[in-house]
PDB file of C-alpha atoms in Angstrom:
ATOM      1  CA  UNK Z1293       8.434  19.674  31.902  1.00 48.00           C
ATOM      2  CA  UNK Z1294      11.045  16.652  32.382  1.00 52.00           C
ATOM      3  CA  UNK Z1295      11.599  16.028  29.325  1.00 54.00           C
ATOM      4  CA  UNK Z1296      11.978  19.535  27.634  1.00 50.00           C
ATOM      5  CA  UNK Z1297      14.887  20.324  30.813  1.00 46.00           C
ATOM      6  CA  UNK Z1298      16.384  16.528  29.992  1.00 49.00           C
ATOM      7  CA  UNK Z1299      16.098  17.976  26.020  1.00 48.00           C
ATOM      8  CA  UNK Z1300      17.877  21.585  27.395  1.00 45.00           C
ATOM      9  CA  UNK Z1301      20.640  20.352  29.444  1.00 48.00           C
ATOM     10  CA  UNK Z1302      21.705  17.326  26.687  1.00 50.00           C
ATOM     11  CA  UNK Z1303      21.837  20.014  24.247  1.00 50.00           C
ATOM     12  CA  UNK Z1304      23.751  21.997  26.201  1.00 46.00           C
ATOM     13  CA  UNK Z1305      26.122  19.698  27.149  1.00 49.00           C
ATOM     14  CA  UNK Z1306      26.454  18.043  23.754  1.00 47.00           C
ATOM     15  CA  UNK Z1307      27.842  22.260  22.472  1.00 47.00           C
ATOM     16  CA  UNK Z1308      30.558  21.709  25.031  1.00 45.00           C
ATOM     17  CA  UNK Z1309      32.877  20.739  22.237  1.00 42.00           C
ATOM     18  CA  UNK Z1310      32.186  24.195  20.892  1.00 41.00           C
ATOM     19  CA  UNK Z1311      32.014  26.340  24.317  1.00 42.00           C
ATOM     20  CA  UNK Z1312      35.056  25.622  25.240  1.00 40.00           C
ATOM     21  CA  UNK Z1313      35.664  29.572  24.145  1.00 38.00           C
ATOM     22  CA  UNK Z1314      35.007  30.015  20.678  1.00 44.00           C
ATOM     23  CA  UNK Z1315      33.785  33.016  19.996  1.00 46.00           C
ATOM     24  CA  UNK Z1316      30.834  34.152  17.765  1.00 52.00           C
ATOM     25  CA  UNK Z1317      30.115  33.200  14.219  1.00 56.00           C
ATOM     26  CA  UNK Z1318      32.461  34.884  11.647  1.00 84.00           C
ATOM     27  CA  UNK Z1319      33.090  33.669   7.871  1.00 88.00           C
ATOM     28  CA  UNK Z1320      34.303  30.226   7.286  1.00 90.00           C
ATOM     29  CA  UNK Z1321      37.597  29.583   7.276  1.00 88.00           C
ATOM     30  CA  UNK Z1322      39.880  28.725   4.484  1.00 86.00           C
ATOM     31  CA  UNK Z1323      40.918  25.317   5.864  1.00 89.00           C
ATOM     32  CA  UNK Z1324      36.776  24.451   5.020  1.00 95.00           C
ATOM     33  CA  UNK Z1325      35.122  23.764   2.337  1.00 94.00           C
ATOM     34  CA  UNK Z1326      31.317  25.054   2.793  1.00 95.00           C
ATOM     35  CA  UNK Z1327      29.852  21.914   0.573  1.00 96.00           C
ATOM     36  CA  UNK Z1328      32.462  19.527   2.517  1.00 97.00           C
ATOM     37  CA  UNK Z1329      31.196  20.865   6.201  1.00 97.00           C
ATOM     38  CA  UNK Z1330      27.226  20.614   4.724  1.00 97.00           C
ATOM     39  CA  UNK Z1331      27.109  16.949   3.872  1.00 97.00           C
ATOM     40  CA  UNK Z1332      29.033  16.280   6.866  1.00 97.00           C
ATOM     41  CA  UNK Z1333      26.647  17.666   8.925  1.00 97.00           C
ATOM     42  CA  UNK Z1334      23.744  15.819   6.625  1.00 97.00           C
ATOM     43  CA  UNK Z1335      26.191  12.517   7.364  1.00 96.00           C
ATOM     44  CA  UNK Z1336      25.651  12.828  11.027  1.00 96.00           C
ATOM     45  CA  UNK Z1337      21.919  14.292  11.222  1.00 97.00           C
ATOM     46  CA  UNK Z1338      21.445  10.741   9.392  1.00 96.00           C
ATOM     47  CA  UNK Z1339      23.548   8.928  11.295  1.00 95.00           C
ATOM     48  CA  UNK Z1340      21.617   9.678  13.879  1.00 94.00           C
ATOM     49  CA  UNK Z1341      18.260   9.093  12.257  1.00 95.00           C
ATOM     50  CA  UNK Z1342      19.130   5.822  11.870  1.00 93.00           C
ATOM     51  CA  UNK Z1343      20.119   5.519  15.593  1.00 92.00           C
ATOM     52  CA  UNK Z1344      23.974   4.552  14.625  1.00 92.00           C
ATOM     53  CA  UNK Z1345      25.103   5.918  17.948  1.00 92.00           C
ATOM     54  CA  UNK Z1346      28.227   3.799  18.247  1.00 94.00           C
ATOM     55  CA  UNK Z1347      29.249   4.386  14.352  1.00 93.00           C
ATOM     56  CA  UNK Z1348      28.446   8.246  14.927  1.00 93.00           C
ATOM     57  CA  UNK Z1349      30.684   8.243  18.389  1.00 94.00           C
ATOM     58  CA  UNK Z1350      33.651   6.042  17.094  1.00 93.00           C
ATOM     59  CA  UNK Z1351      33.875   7.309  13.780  1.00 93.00           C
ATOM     60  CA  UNK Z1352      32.504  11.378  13.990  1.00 94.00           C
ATOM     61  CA  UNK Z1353      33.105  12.525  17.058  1.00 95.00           C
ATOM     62  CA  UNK Z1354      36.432  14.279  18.212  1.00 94.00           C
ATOM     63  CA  UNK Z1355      38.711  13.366  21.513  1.00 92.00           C
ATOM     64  CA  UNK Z1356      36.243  16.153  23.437  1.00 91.00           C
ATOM     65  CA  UNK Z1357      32.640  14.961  22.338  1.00 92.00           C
ATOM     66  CA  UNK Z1358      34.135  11.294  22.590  1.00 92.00           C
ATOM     67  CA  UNK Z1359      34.610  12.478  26.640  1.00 89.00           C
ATOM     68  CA  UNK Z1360      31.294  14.724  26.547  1.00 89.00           C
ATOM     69  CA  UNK Z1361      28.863  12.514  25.196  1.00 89.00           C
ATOM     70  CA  UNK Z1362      29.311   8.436  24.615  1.00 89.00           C
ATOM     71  CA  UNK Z1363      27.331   6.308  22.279  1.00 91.00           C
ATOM     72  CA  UNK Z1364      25.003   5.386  25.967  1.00 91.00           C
ATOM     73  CA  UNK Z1365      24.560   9.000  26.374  1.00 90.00           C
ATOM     74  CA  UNK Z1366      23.305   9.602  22.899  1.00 92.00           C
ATOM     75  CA  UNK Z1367      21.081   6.031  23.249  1.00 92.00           C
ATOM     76  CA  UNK Z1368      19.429   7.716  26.823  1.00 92.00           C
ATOM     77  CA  UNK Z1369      19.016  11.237  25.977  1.00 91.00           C
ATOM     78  CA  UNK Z1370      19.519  12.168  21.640  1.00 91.00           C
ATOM     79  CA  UNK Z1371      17.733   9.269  20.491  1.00 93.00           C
ATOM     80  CA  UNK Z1372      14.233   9.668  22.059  1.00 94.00           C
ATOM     81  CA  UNK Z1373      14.196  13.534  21.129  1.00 92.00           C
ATOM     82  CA  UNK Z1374      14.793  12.345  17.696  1.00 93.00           C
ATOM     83  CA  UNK Z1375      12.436   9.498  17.839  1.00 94.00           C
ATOM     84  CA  UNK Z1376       9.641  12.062  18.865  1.00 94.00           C
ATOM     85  CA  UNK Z1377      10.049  14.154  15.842  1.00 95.00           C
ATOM     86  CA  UNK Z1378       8.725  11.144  13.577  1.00 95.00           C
ATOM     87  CA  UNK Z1379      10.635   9.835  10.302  1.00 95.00           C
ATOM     88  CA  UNK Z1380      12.984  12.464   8.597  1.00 96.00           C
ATOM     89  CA  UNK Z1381      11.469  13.949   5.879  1.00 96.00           C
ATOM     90  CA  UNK Z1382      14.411  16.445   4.460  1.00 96.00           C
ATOM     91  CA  UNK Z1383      16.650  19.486   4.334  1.00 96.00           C
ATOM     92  CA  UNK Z1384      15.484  22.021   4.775  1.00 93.00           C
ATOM     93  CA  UNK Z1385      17.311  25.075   5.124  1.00 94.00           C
ATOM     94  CA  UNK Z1386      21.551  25.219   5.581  1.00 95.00           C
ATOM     95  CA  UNK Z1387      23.885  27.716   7.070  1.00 95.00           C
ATOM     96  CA  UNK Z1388      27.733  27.507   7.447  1.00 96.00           C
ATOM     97  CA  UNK Z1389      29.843  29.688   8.749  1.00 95.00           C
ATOM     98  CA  UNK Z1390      33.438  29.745  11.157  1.00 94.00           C
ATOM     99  CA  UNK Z1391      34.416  30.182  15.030  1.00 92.00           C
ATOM    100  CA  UNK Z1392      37.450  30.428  16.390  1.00 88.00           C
ATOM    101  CA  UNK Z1393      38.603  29.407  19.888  1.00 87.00           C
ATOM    102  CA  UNK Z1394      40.571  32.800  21.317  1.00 87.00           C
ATOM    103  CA  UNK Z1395      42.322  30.598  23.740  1.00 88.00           C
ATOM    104  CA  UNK Z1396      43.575  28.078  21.438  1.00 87.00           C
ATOM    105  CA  UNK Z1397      43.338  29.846  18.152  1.00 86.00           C
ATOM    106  CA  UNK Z1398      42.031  26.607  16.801  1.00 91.00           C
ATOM    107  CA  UNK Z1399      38.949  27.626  14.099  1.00 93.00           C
ATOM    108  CA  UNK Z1400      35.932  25.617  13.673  1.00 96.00           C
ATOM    109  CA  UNK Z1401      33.462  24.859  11.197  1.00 96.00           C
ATOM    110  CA  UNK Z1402      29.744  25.372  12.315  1.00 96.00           C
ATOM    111  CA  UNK Z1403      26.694  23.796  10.229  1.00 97.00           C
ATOM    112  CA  UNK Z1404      22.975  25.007  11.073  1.00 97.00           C
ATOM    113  CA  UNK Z1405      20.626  22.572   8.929  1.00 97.00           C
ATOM    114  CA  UNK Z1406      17.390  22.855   9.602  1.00 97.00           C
ATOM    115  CA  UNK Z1407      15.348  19.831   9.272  1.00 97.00           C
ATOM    116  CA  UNK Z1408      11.861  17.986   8.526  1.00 97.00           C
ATOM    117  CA  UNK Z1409      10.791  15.470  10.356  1.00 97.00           C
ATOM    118  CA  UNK Z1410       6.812  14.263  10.366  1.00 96.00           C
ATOM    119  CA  UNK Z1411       5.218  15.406  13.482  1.00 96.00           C
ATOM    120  CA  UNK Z1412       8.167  18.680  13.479  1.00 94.00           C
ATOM    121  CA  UNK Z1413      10.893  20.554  11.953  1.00 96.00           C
ATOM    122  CA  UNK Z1414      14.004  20.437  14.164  1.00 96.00           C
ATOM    123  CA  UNK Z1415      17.390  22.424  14.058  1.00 97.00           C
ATOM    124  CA  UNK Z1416      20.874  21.145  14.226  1.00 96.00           C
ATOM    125  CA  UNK Z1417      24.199  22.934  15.086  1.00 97.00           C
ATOM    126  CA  UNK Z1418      27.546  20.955  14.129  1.00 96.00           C
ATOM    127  CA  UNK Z1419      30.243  22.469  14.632  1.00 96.00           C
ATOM    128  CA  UNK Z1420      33.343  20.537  13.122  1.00 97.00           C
ATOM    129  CA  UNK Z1421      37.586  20.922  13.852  1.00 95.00           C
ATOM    130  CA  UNK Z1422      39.904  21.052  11.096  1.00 94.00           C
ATOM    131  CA  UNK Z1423      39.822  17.320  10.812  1.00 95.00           C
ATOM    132  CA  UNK Z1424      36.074  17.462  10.158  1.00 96.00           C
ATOM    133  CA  UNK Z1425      35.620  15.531  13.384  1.00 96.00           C
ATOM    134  CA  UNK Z1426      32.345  16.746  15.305  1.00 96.00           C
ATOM    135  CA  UNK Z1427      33.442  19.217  18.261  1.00 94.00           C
ATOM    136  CA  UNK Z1428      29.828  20.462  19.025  1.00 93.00           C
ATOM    137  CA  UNK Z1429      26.503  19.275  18.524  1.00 93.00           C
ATOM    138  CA  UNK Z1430      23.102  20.569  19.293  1.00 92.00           C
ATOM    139  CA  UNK Z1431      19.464  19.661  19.113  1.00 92.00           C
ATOM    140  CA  UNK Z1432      16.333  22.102  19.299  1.00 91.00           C
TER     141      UNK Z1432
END
């Protein structure tokens, strides 16, 4: 019961880069390229596989996540979900599509990879700015 609320709220507040009022899912953006925002998503789905929370912070994250979620906060909370799933196995299925913030105006990339791992499959939503810099990550 702990650790499935500890797994719901760090998801939750690892998407803050991306609730910050964007709106639903719409198409992707011209300032993307769909095979560009895929493999960065597959970048940082490894990244963390390999538990390269500082590299993933420093060099992936944007200003927001970088204030949302530090490389500790990934080591407590991200890392032991992904432990539990066993070694990666693959990609599995990949969506892509845009959001735009209708404060800001600011449009955003958002990757849904779904993944296999050995004991389970797990999904991840990345959602990426215009500099491909991570703006919203989730875990379920």
């Amino acid at each position: 019961m702990k650790k499935k609320r500890i797994r719901t709220i760090a998801g939750m507040f690892l998407l803050a880069g991306l609730l910050f009022g964007c709106s639903g899912s719409q198409r992707l953006s011209d300032h993307f390229d769909e095979a560009e925002v895929k493999a960065a998503a597959e970048e940082v789905i490894q990244t963390l596989n390999s538990k390269e929370v500082e590299a993933l912070v420093e060099e992936q994250w944007n200003t927001v996540m970088k204030n949302a979620a530090d490389a500790d906060m990934l080591k407590e909370q991200i890392v032991p979900i992904v432990e539990e799933l066993g070694e990666f196995e693959g990609f599995d299925k990949e969506a892509v599509t845009g959001a735009k913030d209708p404060d800001t105006e600011q449009e955003f990339a958002v990757a849904v990879i779904k993944v296999k791992y050995e004991k389970r499959k797990a999904q991840f939503t990345i959602s990426f700015d215009e500099d491909m810099k991570v703006a919203g990550f989730f875990i379920k």
